[in-house]
Amino acid sequence: MTELLQADDIPRAVELLRAGELVAFPTETVYGLGGDATNDRAVAAIFAAKDRPNFNPLIVHLPDTSAARRIVSFDARAEQLAATFWPGPLTLVLPRRADCGVSLLAGAGLDSLAVRVPAHPAARDLLRAVDRPIAAPSANRSGRLSPTTAAHVMSELDGRIAAVLDAGPCAVGLESTVLDLTGAAALLRPGAITAEQLAEVVGPLAAPGGSIRSPGMLAQHYAPALPLRLNATGARPGEALLGFGPANDATLNLSPGGDLVEAASHLFAYLRALDLPQYSGIAVMPIPDTGIGAAINDRLRRGAAKRET
Ligand code: TXA
Ligand code: MG
């Protein structure tokens, strides 16, 4: 079911990505599970294919620094780091540009985006040819090891994604270093580029929260300012109703047809659209807890709990 493409089949990979399909491709670190970062449906499909029980923000891959500058705001530190380490296994977290066109789901609703320019020639050829930002987490199912060969990817995701671009084993075998530049430079994930190498360029690094936290805890998650009321059967006076499935009175509906991937693709955009002072709260209809529904419910529960603490 999943097509196995060779490095000279890049036009086919481009065609699939532009059509919103998922294509795994090699980087110098690990194989990534790629989807068009500007397409909400494609990004939702990434989370569904991985069986991820939550929405972590994804890394957006670009062919070069100028393409990265179009989606995030660079400062002098970012310019220096990009000039020193790109293309290569360094990911920078920077403020997202308002006009970047990247799906809110790709950044888990945050105001920042993680960007990187990989060094692998097949990845660079693909990114240049597709000419769109590509969101790509490691191409494994949730909780499994990151794949470093096309065969690993196939064993994890065969039948769940459109294609795998096979260009041999990855050289590094360890994910990219993630550096947060939204404040004092802070290491979020150690990787092939060391803290010492980074400090030579930007000076001493701040430790996030005093120690390295687990990846799921790294990002401050987006939650609406209004209270969320979950498993609602209807809106109370003053509330907006976020619907799922058939609902006559929904203010917005995540998926009138009850499609969970479609619902995930709209989740962050619709929560933001309803997070208005004219409402007293957002009532959310029940979402089935199966497949990507688990990730939707995880995010909704966090949003609801935030108000109570
Ligand atoms: O080597 C790699 O980085 C691979 C290849 C495919 O490029 N990709 C990868 O992606 O490891 P992923 O999605 O598995 O890891 C993304 C990491 C997570 O630790 C996530 O929390 C962090 O980047 N991240 C992404 N966006 C962020 C943001 N806006 N703020 C803070 N952390 C972010
Ligand atoms: Mg991973």
mmCIF file of C-alpha atoms and ligand atoms in Angstrom:
data_model
loop_
_atom_site.group_PDB
_atom_site.id
_atom_site.type_symbol
_atom_site.label_atom_id
_atom_site.label_comp_id
_atom_site.label_asym_id
_atom_site.label_seq_id
_atom_site.Cartn_x
_atom_site.Cartn_y
_atom_site.Cartn_z
ATOM 1 C CA MET A 1 0.000 0.000 0.000
ATOM 2 C CA THR A 2 2.766 2.440 0.905
ATOM 3 C CA GLU A 3 4.890 3.283 -2.173
ATOM 4 C CA LEU A 4 8.646 2.767 -1.824
ATOM 5 C CA LEU A 5 10.326 5.576 -3.786
ATOM 6 C CA GLN A 6 13.993 5.911 -4.753
ATOM 7 C CA ALA A 7 15.976 9.156 -4.689
ATOM 8 C CA ASP A 8 15.246 9.710 -8.407
ATOM 9 C CA ASP A 9 11.470 9.516 -7.714
ATOM 10 C CA ILE A 10 11.393 12.923 -6.015
ATOM 11 C CA PRO A 11 8.794 14.282 -8.484
ATOM 12 C CA ARG A 12 6.364 11.588 -7.253
ATOM 13 C CA ALA A 13 7.077 12.511 -3.620
ATOM 14 C CA VAL A 14 6.434 16.164 -4.468
ATOM 15 C CA GLU A 15 3.155 15.315 -6.190
ATOM 16 C CA LEU A 16 1.963 13.352 -3.145
ATOM 17 C CA LEU A 17 2.985 16.038 -0.624
ATOM 18 C CA ARG A 18 1.286 18.780 -2.638
ATOM 19 C CA ALA A 19 -1.871 16.661 -2.698
ATOM 20 C CA GLY A 20 -1.850 16.577 1.118
ATOM 21 C CA GLU A 21 -0.516 13.001 1.381
ATOM 22 C CA LEU A 22 2.201 11.893 3.814
ATOM 23 C CA VAL A 23 5.698 10.952 2.626
ATOM 24 C CA ALA A 24 8.495 9.744 4.908
ATOM 25 C CA PHE A 25 11.931 10.981 3.866
ATOM 26 C CA PRO A 26 15.493 10.727 5.163
ATOM 27 C CA THR A 27 17.307 13.507 6.972
ATOM 28 C CA GLU A 28 20.851 13.283 8.337
ATOM 29 C CA THR A 29 19.392 12.550 11.799
ATOM 30 C CA VAL A 30 16.419 10.170 11.374
ATOM 31 C CA TYR A 31 13.642 9.551 8.825
ATOM 32 C CA GLY A 32 10.898 12.169 9.094
ATOM 33 C CA LEU A 33 7.173 11.684 8.519
ATOM 34 C CA GLY A 34 6.521 14.596 6.175
ATOM 35 C CA GLY A 35 3.338 16.475 5.384
ATOM 36 C CA ASP A 36 2.552 19.920 3.913
ATOM 37 C CA ALA A 37 2.823 22.223 6.966
ATOM 38 C CA THR A 38 0.396 24.691 5.382
ATOM 39 C CA ASN A 39 -2.335 22.044 5.073
ATOM 40 C CA ASP A 40 -4.342 21.457 8.289
ATOM 41 C CA ARG A 41 -5.597 18.082 7.054
ATOM 42 C CA ALA A 42 -2.098 16.849 6.206
ATOM 43 C CA VAL A 43 -0.798 17.904 9.631
ATOM 44 C CA ALA A 44 -3.726 16.194 11.375
ATOM 45 C CA ALA A 45 -2.983 13.069 9.328
ATOM 46 C CA ILE A 46 0.612 13.058 10.666
ATOM 47 C CA PHE A 47 -0.660 12.802 14.248
ATOM 48 C CA ALA A 48 -3.178 10.140 13.228
ATOM 49 C CA ALA A 49 -0.548 8.033 11.406
ATOM 50 C CA LYS A 50 1.737 8.142 14.457
ATOM 51 C CA ASP A 51 -1.098 7.237 16.860
ATOM 52 C CA ARG A 52 0.094 10.089 19.008
ATOM 53 C CA PRO A 53 -2.092 10.485 22.128
ATOM 54 C CA ASN A 54 -1.318 14.224 22.287
ATOM 55 C CA PHE A 55 -0.436 17.156 20.041
ATOM 56 C CA ASN A 56 3.242 18.029 20.462
ATOM 57 C CA PRO A 57 4.447 20.839 18.232
ATOM 58 C CA LEU A 58 6.270 19.569 15.124
ATOM 59 C CA ILE A 59 9.481 20.698 13.430
ATOM 60 C CA VAL A 60 8.974 22.545 10.134
ATOM 61 C CA HIS A 61 11.615 21.706 7.523
ATOM 62 C CA LEU A 62 12.859 24.213 4.946
ATOM 63 C CA PRO A 63 15.349 24.016 2.057
ATOM 64 C CA ASP A 64 17.389 27.047 3.170
ATOM 65 C CA THR A 65 17.630 29.945 5.610
ATOM 66 C CA SER A 66 15.746 32.407 3.424
ATOM 67 C CA ALA A 67 12.746 30.048 3.320
ATOM 68 C CA ALA A 68 12.933 29.796 7.128
ATOM 69 C CA ARG A 69 12.980 33.600 7.463
ATOM 70 C CA ARG A 70 9.630 33.707 5.671
ATOM 71 C CA ILE A 71 7.858 31.691 8.393
ATOM 72 C CA VAL A 72 9.616 32.762 11.627
ATOM 73 C CA SER A 73 11.241 36.021 12.830
ATOM 74 C CA PHE A 74 15.025 35.761 12.932
ATOM 75 C CA ASP A 75 17.112 37.771 15.375
ATOM 76 C CA ALA A 76 20.904 38.229 15.336
ATOM 77 C CA ARG A 77 21.437 34.991 17.334
ATOM 78 C CA ALA A 78 19.340 32.981 14.888
ATOM 79 C CA GLU A 79 21.244 34.467 11.932
ATOM 80 C CA GLN A 80 24.566 33.535 13.524
ATOM 81 C CA LEU A 81 23.435 29.995 14.377
ATOM 82 C CA ALA A 82 21.949 29.398 10.930
ATOM 83 C CA ALA A 83 25.122 30.667 9.255
ATOM 84 C CA THR A 84 27.210 28.336 11.451
ATOM 85 C CA PHE A 85 25.142 25.123 11.632
ATOM 86 C CA TRP A 86 22.697 25.021 8.699
ATOM 87 C CA PRO A 87 22.183 22.875 6.812
ATOM 88 C CA GLY A 88 22.520 20.503 9.735
ATOM 89 C CA PRO A 89 21.019 18.858 12.831
ATOM 90 C CA LEU A 90 19.978 22.034 14.688
ATOM 91 C CA THR A 91 16.347 23.079 15.252
ATOM 92 C CA LEU A 92 15.578 26.668 16.273
ATOM 93 C CA VAL A 93 12.361 27.695 18.065
ATOM 94 C CA LEU A 94 11.481 31.247 16.993
ATOM 95 C CA PRO A 95 8.396 33.513 16.947
ATOM 96 C CA ARG A 96 6.049 32.524 14.121
ATOM 97 C CA ARG A 97 5.249 35.208 11.566
ATOM 98 C CA ALA A 98 1.594 36.155 11.415
ATOM 99 C CA ASP A 99 1.518 35.644 7.638
ATOM 100 C CA CYS A 100 3.527 32.380 7.589
ATOM 101 C CA GLY A 101 0.630 30.238 6.399
ATOM 102 C CA VAL A 102 1.704 27.306 8.591
ATOM 103 C CA SER A 103 -1.113 25.280 10.168
ATOM 104 C CA LEU A 104 -1.770 26.195 13.813
ATOM 105 C CA LEU A 105 -1.886 22.458 14.527
ATOM 106 C CA ALA A 106 1.754 22.067 13.355
ATOM 107 C CA GLY A 107 2.823 24.394 16.178
ATOM 108 C CA ALA A 108 0.218 23.007 18.631
ATOM 109 C CA GLY A 109 -1.374 26.453 18.702
ATOM 110 C CA LEU A 110 1.774 28.168 20.034
ATOM 111 C CA ASP A 111 3.087 31.569 18.927
ATOM 112 C CA SER A 112 6.447 29.969 18.145
ATOM 113 C CA LEU A 113 7.556 27.452 15.525
ATOM 114 C CA ALA A 114 10.477 25.035 15.427
ATOM 115 C CA VAL A 115 12.363 25.246 12.120
ATOM 116 C CA ARG A 116 15.308 23.415 10.645
ATOM 117 C CA VAL A 117 17.237 23.095 7.387
ATOM 118 C CA PRO A 118 18.406 19.468 7.102
ATOM 119 C CA ALA A 119 21.711 18.586 5.442
ATOM 120 C CA HIS A 120 20.750 15.283 3.775
ATOM 121 C CA PRO A 121 20.921 15.725 -0.024
ATOM 122 C CA ALA A 122 17.651 13.836 -0.668
ATOM 123 C CA ALA A 123 15.863 15.956 1.958
ATOM 124 C CA ARG A 124 17.235 19.149 0.444
ATOM 125 C CA ASP A 125 16.260 18.091 -3.093
ATOM 126 C CA LEU A 126 12.764 17.223 -1.898
ATOM 127 C CA LEU A 127 12.282 20.447 0.106
ATOM 128 C CA ARG A 128 13.541 22.588 -2.752
ATOM 129 C CA ALA A 129 11.295 20.841 -5.279
ATOM 130 C CA VAL A 130 8.125 20.816 -3.139
ATOM 131 C CA ASP A 131 8.611 24.524 -2.349
ATOM 132 C CA ARG A 132 6.429 24.412 0.784
ATOM 133 C CA PRO A 133 7.324 24.126 4.476
ATOM 134 C CA ILE A 134 7.166 20.433 5.464
ATOM 135 C CA ALA A 135 6.194 19.388 8.997
ATOM 136 C CA ALA A 136 7.979 16.196 10.006
ATOM 137 C CA PRO A 137 8.284 14.382 13.309
ATOM 138 C CA SER A 138 10.320 11.195 13.407
ATOM 139 C CA ALA A 139 8.642 8.543 11.209
ATOM 140 C CA ASN A 140 7.776 6.058 13.961
ATOM 141 C CA ARG A 141 4.596 5.229 15.820
ATOM 142 C CA SER A 142 4.193 6.941 19.150
ATOM 143 C CA GLY A 143 6.413 5.453 21.849
ATOM 144 C CA ARG A 144 8.700 3.564 19.429
ATOM 145 C CA LEU A 145 12.297 4.193 18.406
ATOM 146 C CA SER A 146 13.058 6.724 15.691
ATOM 147 C CA PRO A 147 13.737 5.047 12.314
ATOM 148 C CA THR A 148 17.072 5.414 10.531
ATOM 149 C CA THR A 149 16.315 3.282 7.446
ATOM 150 C CA ALA A 150 13.413 3.085 4.996
ATOM 151 C CA ALA A 151 12.843 -0.522 6.158
ATOM 152 C CA HIS A 152 12.343 0.724 9.747
ATOM 153 C CA VAL A 153 9.779 3.230 8.483
ATOM 154 C CA MET A 154 7.959 0.527 6.532
ATOM 155 C CA SER A 155 7.789 -1.733 9.582
ATOM 156 C CA GLU A 156 6.191 1.105 11.559
ATOM 157 C CA LEU A 157 3.962 2.831 9.019
ATOM 158 C CA ASP A 158 3.300 0.557 6.020
ATOM 159 C CA GLY A 159 -0.282 1.114 4.911
ATOM 160 C CA ARG A 160 -0.622 4.288 7.011
ATOM 161 C CA ILE A 161 1.233 6.727 4.739
ATOM 162 C CA ALA A 162 1.407 7.268 0.973
ATOM 163 C CA ALA A 163 5.136 6.732 0.418
ATOM 164 C CA VAL A 164 8.648 6.374 1.803
ATOM 165 C CA LEU A 165 11.568 7.968 -0.010
ATOM 166 C CA ASP A 166 14.475 5.529 0.401
ATOM 167 C CA ALA A 167 17.919 7.119 0.294
ATOM 168 C CA GLY A 168 19.810 4.761 2.556
ATOM 169 C CA PRO A 169 20.537 4.872 6.285
ATOM 170 C CA CYS A 170 20.741 8.156 8.234
ATOM 171 C CA ALA A 171 24.248 9.240 9.197
ATOM 172 C CA VAL A 172 23.606 10.754 12.648
ATOM 173 C CA GLY A 173 20.938 8.391 13.994
ATOM 174 C CA LEU A 174 19.927 10.805 16.757
ATOM 175 C CA GLU A 175 17.364 13.614 16.526
ATOM 176 C CA SER A 176 18.388 17.238 16.004
ATOM 177 C CA THR A 177 19.328 19.525 18.878
ATOM 178 C CA VAL A 178 16.382 21.820 19.742
ATOM 179 C CA LEU A 179 17.256 25.351 20.894
ATOM 180 C CA ASP A 180 14.604 27.789 22.121
ATOM 181 C CA LEU A 181 15.316 31.376 21.048
ATOM 182 C CA THR A 182 12.008 32.929 22.083
ATOM 183 C CA GLY A 183 13.787 34.209 25.230
ATOM 184 C CA ALA A 184 17.243 33.564 26.641
ATOM 185 C CA ALA A 185 18.756 30.781 24.476
ATOM 186 C CA ALA A 186 17.740 27.498 26.135
ATOM 187 C CA LEU A 187 18.443 23.908 25.162
ATOM 188 C CA LEU A 188 15.148 22.002 24.869
ATOM 189 C CA ARG A 189 16.535 18.738 23.484
ATOM 190 C CA PRO A 190 20.183 17.669 23.369
ATOM 191 C CA GLY A 191 21.332 16.273 20.031
ATOM 192 C CA ALA A 192 24.166 16.022 17.555
ATOM 193 C CA ILE A 193 25.123 19.712 17.896
ATOM 194 C CA THR A 194 26.349 20.079 21.470
ATOM 195 C CA ALA A 195 25.598 22.768 24.056
ATOM 196 C CA GLU A 196 29.297 23.688 23.961
ATOM 197 C CA GLN A 197 29.178 24.246 20.190
ATOM 198 C CA LEU A 198 26.085 26.429 20.578
ATOM 199 C CA ALA A 199 27.570 28.405 23.477
ATOM 200 C CA GLU A 200 30.570 29.306 21.298
ATOM 201 C CA VAL A 201 28.145 31.175 19.033
ATOM 202 C CA VAL A 202 25.509 32.603 21.399
ATOM 203 C CA GLY A 203 27.206 32.507 24.814
ATOM 204 C CA PRO A 204 26.125 30.451 27.839
ATOM 205 C CA LEU A 205 22.743 28.709 27.519
ATOM 206 C CA ALA A 206 19.927 29.062 30.016
ATOM 207 C CA ALA A 207 18.613 25.778 31.415
ATOM 208 C CA PRO A 208 14.858 25.602 30.727
ATOM 209 C CA GLY A 209 13.192 25.556 34.134
ATOM 210 C CA GLY A 210 16.537 24.697 35.734
ATOM 211 C CA SER A 211 16.756 21.229 34.158
ATOM 212 C CA ILE A 212 15.969 19.455 30.909
ATOM 213 C CA ARG A 213 12.312 18.528 30.922
ATOM 214 C CA SER A 214 10.777 15.664 28.994
ATOM 215 C CA PRO A 215 9.745 16.570 25.431
ATOM 216 C CA GLY A 216 6.031 16.620 26.185
ATOM 217 C CA MET A 217 6.602 19.224 28.887
ATOM 218 C CA LEU A 218 8.767 21.544 26.831
ATOM 219 C CA ALA A 219 6.266 23.735 25.146
ATOM 220 C CA GLN A 220 3.868 25.908 27.009
ATOM 221 C CA HIS A 221 0.617 24.657 25.581
ATOM 222 C CA TYR A 222 -1.979 26.896 24.060
ATOM 223 C CA ALA A 223 -5.245 27.110 25.958
ATOM 224 C CA PRO A 224 -8.121 29.540 25.411
ATOM 225 C CA ALA A 225 -8.676 32.364 27.897
ATOM 226 C CA LEU A 226 -12.388 31.425 28.186
ATOM 227 C CA PRO A 227 -13.437 28.477 30.360
ATOM 228 C CA LEU A 228 -13.958 25.239 28.439
ATOM 229 C CA ARG A 229 -16.897 22.994 29.364
ATOM 230 C CA LEU A 230 -16.415 19.486 27.958
ATOM 231 C CA ASN A 231 -18.944 16.805 26.939
ATOM 232 C CA ALA A 232 -21.650 19.458 26.575
ATOM 233 C CA THR A 233 -24.944 18.513 24.955
ATOM 234 C CA GLY A 234 -25.702 22.154 24.148
ATOM 235 C CA ALA A 235 -24.714 25.749 24.896
ATOM 236 C CA ARG A 236 -25.865 27.485 28.072
ATOM 237 C CA PRO A 237 -26.786 31.176 27.764
ATOM 238 C CA GLY A 238 -23.710 33.229 26.793
ATOM 239 C CA GLU A 239 -21.622 30.218 25.750
ATOM 240 C CA ALA A 240 -20.310 29.449 22.276
ATOM 241 C CA LEU A 241 -20.896 25.836 21.192
ATOM 242 C CA LEU A 242 -18.082 23.932 19.498
ATOM 243 C CA GLY A 243 -19.809 21.060 17.762
ATOM 244 C CA PHE A 244 -18.791 17.594 16.620
ATOM 245 C CA GLY A 245 -21.080 15.487 14.469
ATOM 246 C CA PRO A 246 -24.688 16.504 13.770
ATOM 247 C CA ALA A 247 -25.549 19.697 15.690
ATOM 248 C CA ASN A 248 -27.993 22.362 14.605
ATOM 249 C CA ASP A 249 -26.963 25.021 17.079
ATOM 250 C CA ALA A 250 -23.139 24.786 16.952
ATOM 251 C CA THR A 251 -21.353 28.157 16.669
ATOM 252 C CA LEU A 252 -18.593 26.272 14.822
ATOM 253 C CA ASN A 253 -18.455 22.557 14.073
ATOM 254 C CA LEU A 254 -15.170 20.594 14.152
ATOM 255 C CA SER A 255 -16.650 18.002 11.796
ATOM 256 C CA PRO A 256 -20.375 17.827 11.027
ATOM 257 C CA GLY A 257 -19.770 14.384 9.501
ATOM 258 C CA GLY A 258 -18.016 13.106 12.639
ATOM 259 C CA ASP A 259 -14.551 12.667 11.038
ATOM 260 C CA LEU A 260 -11.861 12.799 13.770
ATOM 261 C CA VAL A 261 -8.967 13.744 11.447
ATOM 262 C CA GLU A 262 -11.025 16.642 10.088
ATOM 263 C CA ALA A 263 -11.880 17.642 13.669
ATOM 264 C CA ALA A 264 -8.188 17.659 14.648
ATOM 265 C CA SER A 265 -7.352 19.799 11.620
ATOM 266 C CA HIS A 266 -9.782 22.503 12.834
ATOM 267 C CA LEU A 267 -9.224 22.243 16.605
ATOM 268 C CA PHE A 268 -6.752 25.088 17.278
ATOM 269 C CA ALA A 269 -8.143 27.457 14.669
ATOM 270 C CA TYR A 270 -11.716 27.048 15.980
ATOM 271 C CA LEU A 271 -10.748 27.380 19.654
ATOM 272 C CA ARG A 272 -9.006 30.643 18.776
ATOM 273 C CA ALA A 273 -11.945 31.831 16.691
ATOM 274 C CA LEU A 274 -14.352 31.275 19.610
ATOM 275 C CA ASP A 275 -12.060 32.675 22.325
ATOM 276 C CA LEU A 276 -13.825 36.061 22.305
ATOM 277 C CA PRO A 277 -14.966 38.367 25.143
ATOM 278 C CA GLN A 278 -18.523 38.288 23.750
ATOM 279 C CA TYR A 279 -18.863 34.713 25.089
ATOM 280 C CA SER A 280 -18.858 33.571 28.712
ATOM 281 C CA GLY A 281 -17.274 30.230 27.841
ATOM 282 C CA ILE A 282 -16.862 27.546 25.185
ATOM 283 C CA ALA A 283 -19.014 24.423 25.466
ATOM 284 C CA VAL A 284 -17.547 21.477 23.559
ATOM 285 C CA MET A 285 -19.620 18.510 22.433
ATOM 286 C CA PRO A 286 -18.302 14.995 23.215
ATOM 287 C CA ILE A 287 -15.453 13.716 21.007
ATOM 288 C CA PRO A 288 -14.969 9.923 20.748
ATOM 289 C CA ASP A 289 -11.747 8.894 22.503
ATOM 290 C CA THR A 290 -10.555 6.624 19.682
ATOM 291 C CA GLY A 291 -7.627 7.202 17.283
ATOM 292 C CA ILE A 292 -6.709 10.875 17.026
ATOM 293 C CA GLY A 293 -9.752 11.637 19.199
ATOM 294 C CA ALA A 294 -7.537 10.794 22.197
ATOM 295 C CA ALA A 295 -5.170 13.639 21.275
ATOM 296 C CA ILE A 296 -8.096 16.035 20.786
ATOM 297 C CA ASN A 297 -9.500 15.124 24.214
ATOM 298 C CA ASP A 298 -6.053 15.418 25.818
ATOM 299 C CA ARG A 299 -5.766 18.981 24.566
ATOM 300 C CA LEU A 300 -9.331 19.864 25.555
ATOM 301 C CA ARG A 301 -8.829 18.465 29.077
ATOM 302 C CA ARG A 302 -5.634 20.525 29.497
ATOM 303 C CA GLY A 303 -7.499 23.601 28.318
ATOM 304 C CA ALA A 304 -10.342 22.949 30.764
ATOM 305 C CA ALA A 305 -8.025 22.155 33.705
ATOM 306 C CA LYS A 306 -5.976 25.304 33.203
ATOM 307 C CA ARG A 307 -8.894 27.402 34.439
ATOM 308 C CA GLU A 308 -9.286 25.429 37.624
ATOM 309 C CA THR A 309 -5.680 25.902 38.811
HETATM 310 O O1 TXA B 1 16.027 15.227 13.861
HETATM 311 C C1 TXA B 1 14.901 15.675 13.988
HETATM 312 O O2 TXA B 1 14.659 16.747 14.591
HETATM 313 C C2 TXA B 1 13.741 14.874 13.390
HETATM 314 C C3 TXA B 1 13.910 14.919 11.873
HETATM 315 C C4 TXA B 1 12.804 14.219 11.144
HETATM 316 O O3 TXA B 1 14.010 16.267 11.439
HETATM 317 N N1 TXA B 1 12.457 15.414 13.770
HETATM 318 C C5 TXA B 1 11.963 15.283 15.040
HETATM 319 O O4 TXA B 1 10.700 15.858 15.235
HETATM 320 O O5 TXA B 1 12.570 14.738 15.946
HETATM 321 P P1 TXA B 1 9.789 15.574 16.519
HETATM 322 O O6 TXA B 1 8.428 16.130 16.160
HETATM 323 O O7 TXA B 1 9.854 14.154 16.897
HETATM 324 O O8 TXA B 1 10.417 16.458 17.644
HETATM 325 C C6 TXA B 1 10.073 17.829 17.763
HETATM 326 C C7 TXA B 1 10.704 18.414 19.002
HETATM 327 C C8 TXA B 1 9.910 18.042 20.245
HETATM 328 O O9 TXA B 1 10.798 17.847 21.319
HETATM 329 C C9 TXA B 1 9.046 19.287 20.442
HETATM 330 O O10 TXA B 1 8.615 19.429 21.757
HETATM 331 C C10 TXA B 1 9.992 20.400 19.999
HETATM 332 O O11 TXA B 1 10.695 19.837 18.922
HETATM 333 N N2 TXA B 1 9.262 21.582 19.504
HETATM 334 C C11 TXA B 1 8.659 21.745 18.304
HETATM 335 N N3 TXA B 1 8.062 22.945 18.216
HETATM 336 C C12 TXA B 1 8.287 23.572 19.383
HETATM 337 C C13 TXA B 1 7.922 24.848 19.904
HETATM 338 N N4 TXA B 1 7.204 25.728 19.192
HETATM 339 N N5 TXA B 1 8.340 25.150 21.147
HETATM 340 C C14 TXA B 1 9.088 24.272 21.865
HETATM 341 N N6 TXA B 1 9.459 23.050 21.426
HETATM 342 C C15 TXA B 1 9.066 22.702 20.203
HETATM 343 MG MG MG B 2 10.239 11.475 17.792
#
